[in-house]
mmCIF file with all atom_site columns, C-alpha atoms in Angstrom:
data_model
loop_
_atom_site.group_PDB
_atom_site.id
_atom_site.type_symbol
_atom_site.label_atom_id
_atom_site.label_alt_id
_atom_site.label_comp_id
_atom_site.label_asym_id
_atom_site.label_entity_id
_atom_site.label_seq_id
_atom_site.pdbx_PDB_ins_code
_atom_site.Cartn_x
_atom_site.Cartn_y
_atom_site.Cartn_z
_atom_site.occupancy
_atom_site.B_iso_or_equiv
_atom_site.pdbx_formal_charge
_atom_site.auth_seq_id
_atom_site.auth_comp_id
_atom_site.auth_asym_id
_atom_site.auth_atom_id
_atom_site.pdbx_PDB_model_num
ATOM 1   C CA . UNK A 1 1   ? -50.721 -36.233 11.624 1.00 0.00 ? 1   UNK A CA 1
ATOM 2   C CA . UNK A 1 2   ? -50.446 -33.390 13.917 1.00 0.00 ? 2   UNK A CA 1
ATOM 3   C CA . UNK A 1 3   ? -49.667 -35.265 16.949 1.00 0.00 ? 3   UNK A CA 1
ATOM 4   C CA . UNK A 1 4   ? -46.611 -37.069 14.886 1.00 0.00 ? 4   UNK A CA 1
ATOM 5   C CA . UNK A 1 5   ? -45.440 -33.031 14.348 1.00 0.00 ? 5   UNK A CA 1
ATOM 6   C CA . UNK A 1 6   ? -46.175 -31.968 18.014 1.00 0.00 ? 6   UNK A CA 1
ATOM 7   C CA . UNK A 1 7   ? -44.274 -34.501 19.329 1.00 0.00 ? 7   UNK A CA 1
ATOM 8   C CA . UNK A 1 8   ? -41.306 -34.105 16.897 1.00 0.00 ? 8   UNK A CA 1
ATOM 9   C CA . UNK A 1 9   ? -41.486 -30.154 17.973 1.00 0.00 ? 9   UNK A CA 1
ATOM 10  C CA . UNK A 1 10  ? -41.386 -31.221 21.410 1.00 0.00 ? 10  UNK A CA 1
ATOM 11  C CA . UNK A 1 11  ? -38.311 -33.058 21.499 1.00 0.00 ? 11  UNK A CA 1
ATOM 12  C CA . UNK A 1 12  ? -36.636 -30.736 18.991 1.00 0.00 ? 12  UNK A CA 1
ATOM 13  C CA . UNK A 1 13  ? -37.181 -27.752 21.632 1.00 0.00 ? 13  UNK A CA 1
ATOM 14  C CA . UNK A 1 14  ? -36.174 -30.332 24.407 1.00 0.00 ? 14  UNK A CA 1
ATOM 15  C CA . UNK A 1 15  ? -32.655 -30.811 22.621 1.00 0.00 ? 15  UNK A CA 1
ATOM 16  C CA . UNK A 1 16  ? -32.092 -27.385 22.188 1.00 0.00 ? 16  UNK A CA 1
ATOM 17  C CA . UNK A 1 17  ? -32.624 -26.260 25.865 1.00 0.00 ? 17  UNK A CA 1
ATOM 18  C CA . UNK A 1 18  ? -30.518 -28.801 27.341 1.00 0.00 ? 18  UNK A CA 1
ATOM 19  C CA . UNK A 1 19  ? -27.885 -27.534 24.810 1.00 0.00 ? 19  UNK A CA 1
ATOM 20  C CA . UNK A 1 20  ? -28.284 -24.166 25.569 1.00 0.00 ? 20  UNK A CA 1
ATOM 21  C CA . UNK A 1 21  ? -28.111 -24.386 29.517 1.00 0.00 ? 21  UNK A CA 1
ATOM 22  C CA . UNK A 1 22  ? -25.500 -26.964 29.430 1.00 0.00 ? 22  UNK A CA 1
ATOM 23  C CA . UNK A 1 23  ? -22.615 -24.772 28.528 1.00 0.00 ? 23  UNK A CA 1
ATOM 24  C CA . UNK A 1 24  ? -24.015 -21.778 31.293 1.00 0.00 ? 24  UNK A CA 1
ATOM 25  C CA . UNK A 1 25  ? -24.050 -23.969 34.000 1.00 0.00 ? 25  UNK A CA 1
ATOM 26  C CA . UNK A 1 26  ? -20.590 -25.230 33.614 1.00 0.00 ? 26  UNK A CA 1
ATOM 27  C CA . UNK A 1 27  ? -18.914 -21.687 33.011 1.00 0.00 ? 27  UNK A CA 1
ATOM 28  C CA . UNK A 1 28  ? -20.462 -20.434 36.316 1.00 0.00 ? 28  UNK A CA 1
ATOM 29  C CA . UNK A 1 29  ? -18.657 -23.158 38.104 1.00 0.00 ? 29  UNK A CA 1
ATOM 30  C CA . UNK A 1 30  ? -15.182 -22.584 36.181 1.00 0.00 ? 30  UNK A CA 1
ATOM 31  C CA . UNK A 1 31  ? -15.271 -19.002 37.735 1.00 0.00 ? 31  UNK A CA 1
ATOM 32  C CA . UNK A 1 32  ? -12.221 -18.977 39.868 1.00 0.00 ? 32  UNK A CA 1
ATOM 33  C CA . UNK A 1 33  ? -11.667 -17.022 42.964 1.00 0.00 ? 33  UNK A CA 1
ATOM 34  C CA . UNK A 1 34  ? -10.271 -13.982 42.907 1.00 0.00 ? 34  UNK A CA 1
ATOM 35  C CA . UNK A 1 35  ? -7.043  -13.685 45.153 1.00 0.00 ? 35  UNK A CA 1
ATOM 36  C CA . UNK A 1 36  ? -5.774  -11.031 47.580 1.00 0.00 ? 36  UNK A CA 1
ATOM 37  C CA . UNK A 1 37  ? -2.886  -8.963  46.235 1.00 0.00 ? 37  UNK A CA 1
ATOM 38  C CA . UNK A 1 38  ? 0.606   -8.707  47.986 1.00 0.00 ? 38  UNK A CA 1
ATOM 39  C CA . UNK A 1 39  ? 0.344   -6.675  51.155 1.00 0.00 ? 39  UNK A CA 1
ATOM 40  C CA . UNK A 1 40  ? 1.684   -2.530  50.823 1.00 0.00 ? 40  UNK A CA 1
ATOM 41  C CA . UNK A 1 41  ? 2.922   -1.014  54.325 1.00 0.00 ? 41  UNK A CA 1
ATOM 42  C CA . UNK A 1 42  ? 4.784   1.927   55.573 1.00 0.00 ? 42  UNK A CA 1
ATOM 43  C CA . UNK A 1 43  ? 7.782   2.230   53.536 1.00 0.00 ? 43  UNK A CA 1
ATOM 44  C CA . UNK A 1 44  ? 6.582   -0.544  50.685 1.00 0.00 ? 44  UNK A CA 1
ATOM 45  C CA . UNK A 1 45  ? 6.947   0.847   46.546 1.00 0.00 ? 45  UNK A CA 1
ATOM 46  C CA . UNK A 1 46  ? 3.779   1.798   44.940 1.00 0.00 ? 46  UNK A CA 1
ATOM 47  C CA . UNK A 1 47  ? 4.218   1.469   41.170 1.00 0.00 ? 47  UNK A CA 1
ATOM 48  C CA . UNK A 1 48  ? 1.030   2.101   38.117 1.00 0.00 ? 48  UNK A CA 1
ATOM 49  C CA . UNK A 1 49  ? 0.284   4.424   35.551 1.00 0.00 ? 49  UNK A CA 1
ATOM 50  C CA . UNK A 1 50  ? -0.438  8.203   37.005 1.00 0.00 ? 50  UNK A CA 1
ATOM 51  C CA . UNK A 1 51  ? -3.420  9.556   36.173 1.00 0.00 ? 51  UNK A CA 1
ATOM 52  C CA . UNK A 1 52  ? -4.938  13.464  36.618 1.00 0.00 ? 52  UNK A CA 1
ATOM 53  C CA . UNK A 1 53  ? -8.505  14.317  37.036 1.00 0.00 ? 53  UNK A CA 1
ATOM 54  C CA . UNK A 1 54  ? -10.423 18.033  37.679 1.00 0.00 ? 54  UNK A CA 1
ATOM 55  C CA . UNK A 1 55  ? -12.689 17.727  40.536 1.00 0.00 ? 55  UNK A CA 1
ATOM 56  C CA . UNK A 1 56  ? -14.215 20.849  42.176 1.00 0.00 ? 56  UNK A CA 1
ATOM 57  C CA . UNK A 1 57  ? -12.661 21.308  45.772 1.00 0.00 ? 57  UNK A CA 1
ATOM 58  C CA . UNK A 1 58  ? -11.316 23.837  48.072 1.00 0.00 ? 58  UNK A CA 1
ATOM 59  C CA . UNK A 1 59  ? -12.256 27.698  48.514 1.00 0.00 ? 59  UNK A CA 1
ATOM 60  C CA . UNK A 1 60  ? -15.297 28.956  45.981 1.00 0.00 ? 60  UNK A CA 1
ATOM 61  C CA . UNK A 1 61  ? -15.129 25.412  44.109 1.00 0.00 ? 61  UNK A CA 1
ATOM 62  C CA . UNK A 1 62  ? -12.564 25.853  41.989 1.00 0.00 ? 62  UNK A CA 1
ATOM 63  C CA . UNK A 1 63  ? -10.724 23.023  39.979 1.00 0.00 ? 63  UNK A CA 1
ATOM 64  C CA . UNK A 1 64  ? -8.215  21.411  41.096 1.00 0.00 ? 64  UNK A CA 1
ATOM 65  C CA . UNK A 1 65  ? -6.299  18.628  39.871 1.00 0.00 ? 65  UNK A CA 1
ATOM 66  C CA . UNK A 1 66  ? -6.253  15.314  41.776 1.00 0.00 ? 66  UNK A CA 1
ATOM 67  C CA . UNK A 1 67  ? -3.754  12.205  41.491 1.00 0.00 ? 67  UNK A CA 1
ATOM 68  C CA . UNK A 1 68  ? -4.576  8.757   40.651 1.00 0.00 ? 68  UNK A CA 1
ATOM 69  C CA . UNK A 1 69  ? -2.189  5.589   40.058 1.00 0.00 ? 69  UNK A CA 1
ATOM 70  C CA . UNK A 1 70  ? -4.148  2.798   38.991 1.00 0.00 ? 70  UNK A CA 1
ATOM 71  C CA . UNK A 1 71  ? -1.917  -0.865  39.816 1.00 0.00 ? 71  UNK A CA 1
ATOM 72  C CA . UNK A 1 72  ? -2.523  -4.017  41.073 1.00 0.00 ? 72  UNK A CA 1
ATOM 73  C CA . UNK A 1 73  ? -4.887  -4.857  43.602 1.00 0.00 ? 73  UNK A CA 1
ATOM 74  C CA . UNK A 1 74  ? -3.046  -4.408  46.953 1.00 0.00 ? 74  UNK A CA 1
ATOM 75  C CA . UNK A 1 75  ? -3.706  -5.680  50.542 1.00 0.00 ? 75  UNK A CA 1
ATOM 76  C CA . UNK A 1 76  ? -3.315  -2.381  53.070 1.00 0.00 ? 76  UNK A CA 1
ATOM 77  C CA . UNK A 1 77  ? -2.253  -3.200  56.451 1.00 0.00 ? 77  UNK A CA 1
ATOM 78  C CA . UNK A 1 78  ? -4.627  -3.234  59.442 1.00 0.00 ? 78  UNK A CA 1
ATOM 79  C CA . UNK A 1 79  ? -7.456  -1.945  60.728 1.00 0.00 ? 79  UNK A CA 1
ATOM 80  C CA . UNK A 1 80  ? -8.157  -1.186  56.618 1.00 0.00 ? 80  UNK A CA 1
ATOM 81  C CA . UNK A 1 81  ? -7.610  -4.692  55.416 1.00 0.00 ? 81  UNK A CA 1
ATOM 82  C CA . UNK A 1 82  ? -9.052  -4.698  51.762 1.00 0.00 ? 82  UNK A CA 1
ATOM 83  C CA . UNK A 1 83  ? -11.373 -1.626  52.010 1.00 0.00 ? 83  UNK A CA 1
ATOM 84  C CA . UNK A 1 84  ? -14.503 -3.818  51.586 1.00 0.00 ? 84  UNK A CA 1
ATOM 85  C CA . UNK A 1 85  ? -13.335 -5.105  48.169 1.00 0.00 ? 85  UNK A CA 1
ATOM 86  C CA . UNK A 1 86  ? -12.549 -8.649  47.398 1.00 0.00 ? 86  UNK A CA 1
ATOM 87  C CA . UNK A 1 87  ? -9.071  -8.009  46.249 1.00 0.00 ? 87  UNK A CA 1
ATOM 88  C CA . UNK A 1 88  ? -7.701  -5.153  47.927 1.00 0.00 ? 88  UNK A CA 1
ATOM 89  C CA . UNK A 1 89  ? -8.197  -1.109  46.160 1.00 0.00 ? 89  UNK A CA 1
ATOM 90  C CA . UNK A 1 90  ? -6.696  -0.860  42.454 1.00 0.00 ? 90  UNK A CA 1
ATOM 91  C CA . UNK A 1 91  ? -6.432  2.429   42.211 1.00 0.00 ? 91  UNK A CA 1
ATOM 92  C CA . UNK A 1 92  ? -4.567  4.823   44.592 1.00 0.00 ? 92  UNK A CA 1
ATOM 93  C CA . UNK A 1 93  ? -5.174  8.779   45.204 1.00 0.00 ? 93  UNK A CA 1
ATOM 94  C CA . UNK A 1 94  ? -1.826  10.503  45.583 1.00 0.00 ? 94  UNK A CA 1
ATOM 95  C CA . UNK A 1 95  ? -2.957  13.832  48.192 1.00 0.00 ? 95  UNK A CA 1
ATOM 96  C CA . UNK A 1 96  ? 0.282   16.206  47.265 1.00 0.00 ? 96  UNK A CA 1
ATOM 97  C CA . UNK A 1 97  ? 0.834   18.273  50.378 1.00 0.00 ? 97  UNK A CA 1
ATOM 98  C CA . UNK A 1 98  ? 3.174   20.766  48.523 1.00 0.00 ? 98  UNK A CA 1
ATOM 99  C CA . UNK A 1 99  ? 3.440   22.829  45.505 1.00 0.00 ? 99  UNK A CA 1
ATOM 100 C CA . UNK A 1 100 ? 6.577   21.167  44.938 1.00 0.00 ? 100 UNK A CA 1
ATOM 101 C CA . UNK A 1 101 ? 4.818   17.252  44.934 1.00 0.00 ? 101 UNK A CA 1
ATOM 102 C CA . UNK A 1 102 ? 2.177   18.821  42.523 1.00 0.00 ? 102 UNK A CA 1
ATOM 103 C CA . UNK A 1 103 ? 4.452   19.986  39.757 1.00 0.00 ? 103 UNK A CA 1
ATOM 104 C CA . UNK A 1 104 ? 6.753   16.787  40.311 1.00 0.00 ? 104 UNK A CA 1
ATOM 105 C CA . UNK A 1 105 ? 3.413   14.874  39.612 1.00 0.00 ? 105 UNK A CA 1
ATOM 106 C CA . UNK A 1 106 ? 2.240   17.202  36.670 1.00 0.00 ? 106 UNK A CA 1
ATOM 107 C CA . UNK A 1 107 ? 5.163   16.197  34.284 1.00 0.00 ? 107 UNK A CA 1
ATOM 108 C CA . UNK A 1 108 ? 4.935   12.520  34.836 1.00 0.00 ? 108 UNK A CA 1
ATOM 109 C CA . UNK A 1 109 ? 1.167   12.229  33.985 1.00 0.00 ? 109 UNK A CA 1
ATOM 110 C CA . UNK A 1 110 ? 0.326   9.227   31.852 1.00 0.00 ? 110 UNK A CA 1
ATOM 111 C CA . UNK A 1 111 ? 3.820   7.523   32.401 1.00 0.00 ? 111 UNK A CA 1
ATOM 112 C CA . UNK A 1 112 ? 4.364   4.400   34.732 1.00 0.00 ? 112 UNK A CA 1
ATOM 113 C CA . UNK A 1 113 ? 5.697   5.863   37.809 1.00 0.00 ? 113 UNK A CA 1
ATOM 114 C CA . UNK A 1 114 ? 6.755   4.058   41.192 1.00 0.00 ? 114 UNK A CA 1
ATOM 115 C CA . UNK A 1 115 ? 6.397   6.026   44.914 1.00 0.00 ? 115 UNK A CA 1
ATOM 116 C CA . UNK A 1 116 ? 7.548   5.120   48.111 1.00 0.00 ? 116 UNK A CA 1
ATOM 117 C CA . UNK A 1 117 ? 3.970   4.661   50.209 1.00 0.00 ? 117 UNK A CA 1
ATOM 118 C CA . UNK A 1 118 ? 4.501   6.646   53.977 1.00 0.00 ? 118 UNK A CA 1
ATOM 119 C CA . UNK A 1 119 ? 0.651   6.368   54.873 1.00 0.00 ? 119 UNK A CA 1
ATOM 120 C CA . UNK A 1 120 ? -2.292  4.601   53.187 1.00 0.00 ? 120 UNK A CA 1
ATOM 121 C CA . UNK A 1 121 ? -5.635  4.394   54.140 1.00 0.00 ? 121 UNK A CA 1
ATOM 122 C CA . UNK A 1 122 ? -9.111  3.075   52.183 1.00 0.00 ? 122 UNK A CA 1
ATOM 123 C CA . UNK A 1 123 ? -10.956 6.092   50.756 1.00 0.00 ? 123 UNK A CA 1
ATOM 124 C CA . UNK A 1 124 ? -13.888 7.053   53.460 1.00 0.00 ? 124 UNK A CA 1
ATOM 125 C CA . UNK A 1 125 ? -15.165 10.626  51.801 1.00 0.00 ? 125 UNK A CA 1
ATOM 126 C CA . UNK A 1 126 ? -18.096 11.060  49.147 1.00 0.00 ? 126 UNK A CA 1
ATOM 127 C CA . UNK A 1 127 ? -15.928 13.365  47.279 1.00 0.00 ? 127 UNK A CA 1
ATOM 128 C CA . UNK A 1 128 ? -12.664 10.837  46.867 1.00 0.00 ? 128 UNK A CA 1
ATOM 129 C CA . UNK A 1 129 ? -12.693 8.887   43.164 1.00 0.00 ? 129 UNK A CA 1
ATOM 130 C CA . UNK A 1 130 ? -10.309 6.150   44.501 1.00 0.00 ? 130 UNK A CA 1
ATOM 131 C CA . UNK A 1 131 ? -10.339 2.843   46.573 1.00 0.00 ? 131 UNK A CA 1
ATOM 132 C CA . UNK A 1 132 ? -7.231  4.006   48.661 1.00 0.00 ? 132 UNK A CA 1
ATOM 133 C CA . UNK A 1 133 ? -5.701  7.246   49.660 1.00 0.00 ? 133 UNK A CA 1
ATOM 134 C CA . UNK A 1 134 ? -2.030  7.392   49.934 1.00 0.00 ? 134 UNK A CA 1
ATOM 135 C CA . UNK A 1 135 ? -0.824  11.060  52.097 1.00 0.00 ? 135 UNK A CA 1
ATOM 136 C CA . UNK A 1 136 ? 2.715   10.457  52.485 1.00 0.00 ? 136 UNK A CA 1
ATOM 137 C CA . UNK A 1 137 ? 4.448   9.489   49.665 1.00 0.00 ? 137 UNK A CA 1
ATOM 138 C CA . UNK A 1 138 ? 7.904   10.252  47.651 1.00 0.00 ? 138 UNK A CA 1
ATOM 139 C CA . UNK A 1 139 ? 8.608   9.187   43.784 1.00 0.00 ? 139 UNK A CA 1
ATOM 140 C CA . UNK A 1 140 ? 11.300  6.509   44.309 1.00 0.00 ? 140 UNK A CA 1
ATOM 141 C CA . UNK A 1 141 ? 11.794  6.136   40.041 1.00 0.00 ? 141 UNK A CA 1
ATOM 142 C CA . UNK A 1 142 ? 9.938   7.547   37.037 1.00 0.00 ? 142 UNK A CA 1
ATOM 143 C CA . UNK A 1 143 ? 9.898   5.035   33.680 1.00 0.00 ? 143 UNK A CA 1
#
């Protein structure tokens, strides 16, 4: 009697783990590639959702507020490529060189802005939170 109920067991547990690793081995295949986004060069519109963070920085550590639009994944133009990422940076630090830039950026936090991109470059420093780091930029519209 117990070899009747082994062998039952047997193929019951056999059943069940081809079930289970049928489905995993045909959803790893059905993984599709992820693709490059469109290419953003000198002059090209840069358009996401702006974003603030605090982040300690300049004389005696104080907080300051940094920039961040988070959009599409972009392509930036050479030597940078994709910044070591498979589809290109997704989110973009805005470095305001003015006091002006800052307190155009302050009132448009959280909204869908779009900027005109001068210079863009991957993110290289410990201390930056993005993938990319625009410089030289200008607010073409604000949503």
């Amino acid at each position: 009697m117990t070899k009747q109920r082994f062998g039952k067991r047997l193929a019951f547990a056999a059943i069940m783990a081809v079930a289970f690793a049928a489905p995993s081995a045909g959803a790893q295949q059905a993984e599709p590639v992820p693709k490059a986004g469109k290419l953003i060069s000198a002059g090209g519109v840069l358009s996401g959702e702006l974003n603030t963070m605090k982040v300690r920085g300049g004389k005696a550590g104080k907080r300051v507020s940094t920039y961040q639009i988070t959009s599409e994944p972009r392509r930036l133009p050479p030597p940078n490529g994709l910044c070591n990422l498979e589809t290109g940076p997704e989110t973009f630090q805005l470095i305001a060189s003015s006091d002006a830039q800052t307190a155009q950026l302050k009132n448009l936090v959280g909204k869908e802005i779009s900027v005109k991109v001068d210079e863009v470059a991957c993110a290289q420093d410990a201390g930056q939170m993005s993938e990319a780091v625009v410089t030289k930029w200008s607010i073409v519209t604000a949503h």
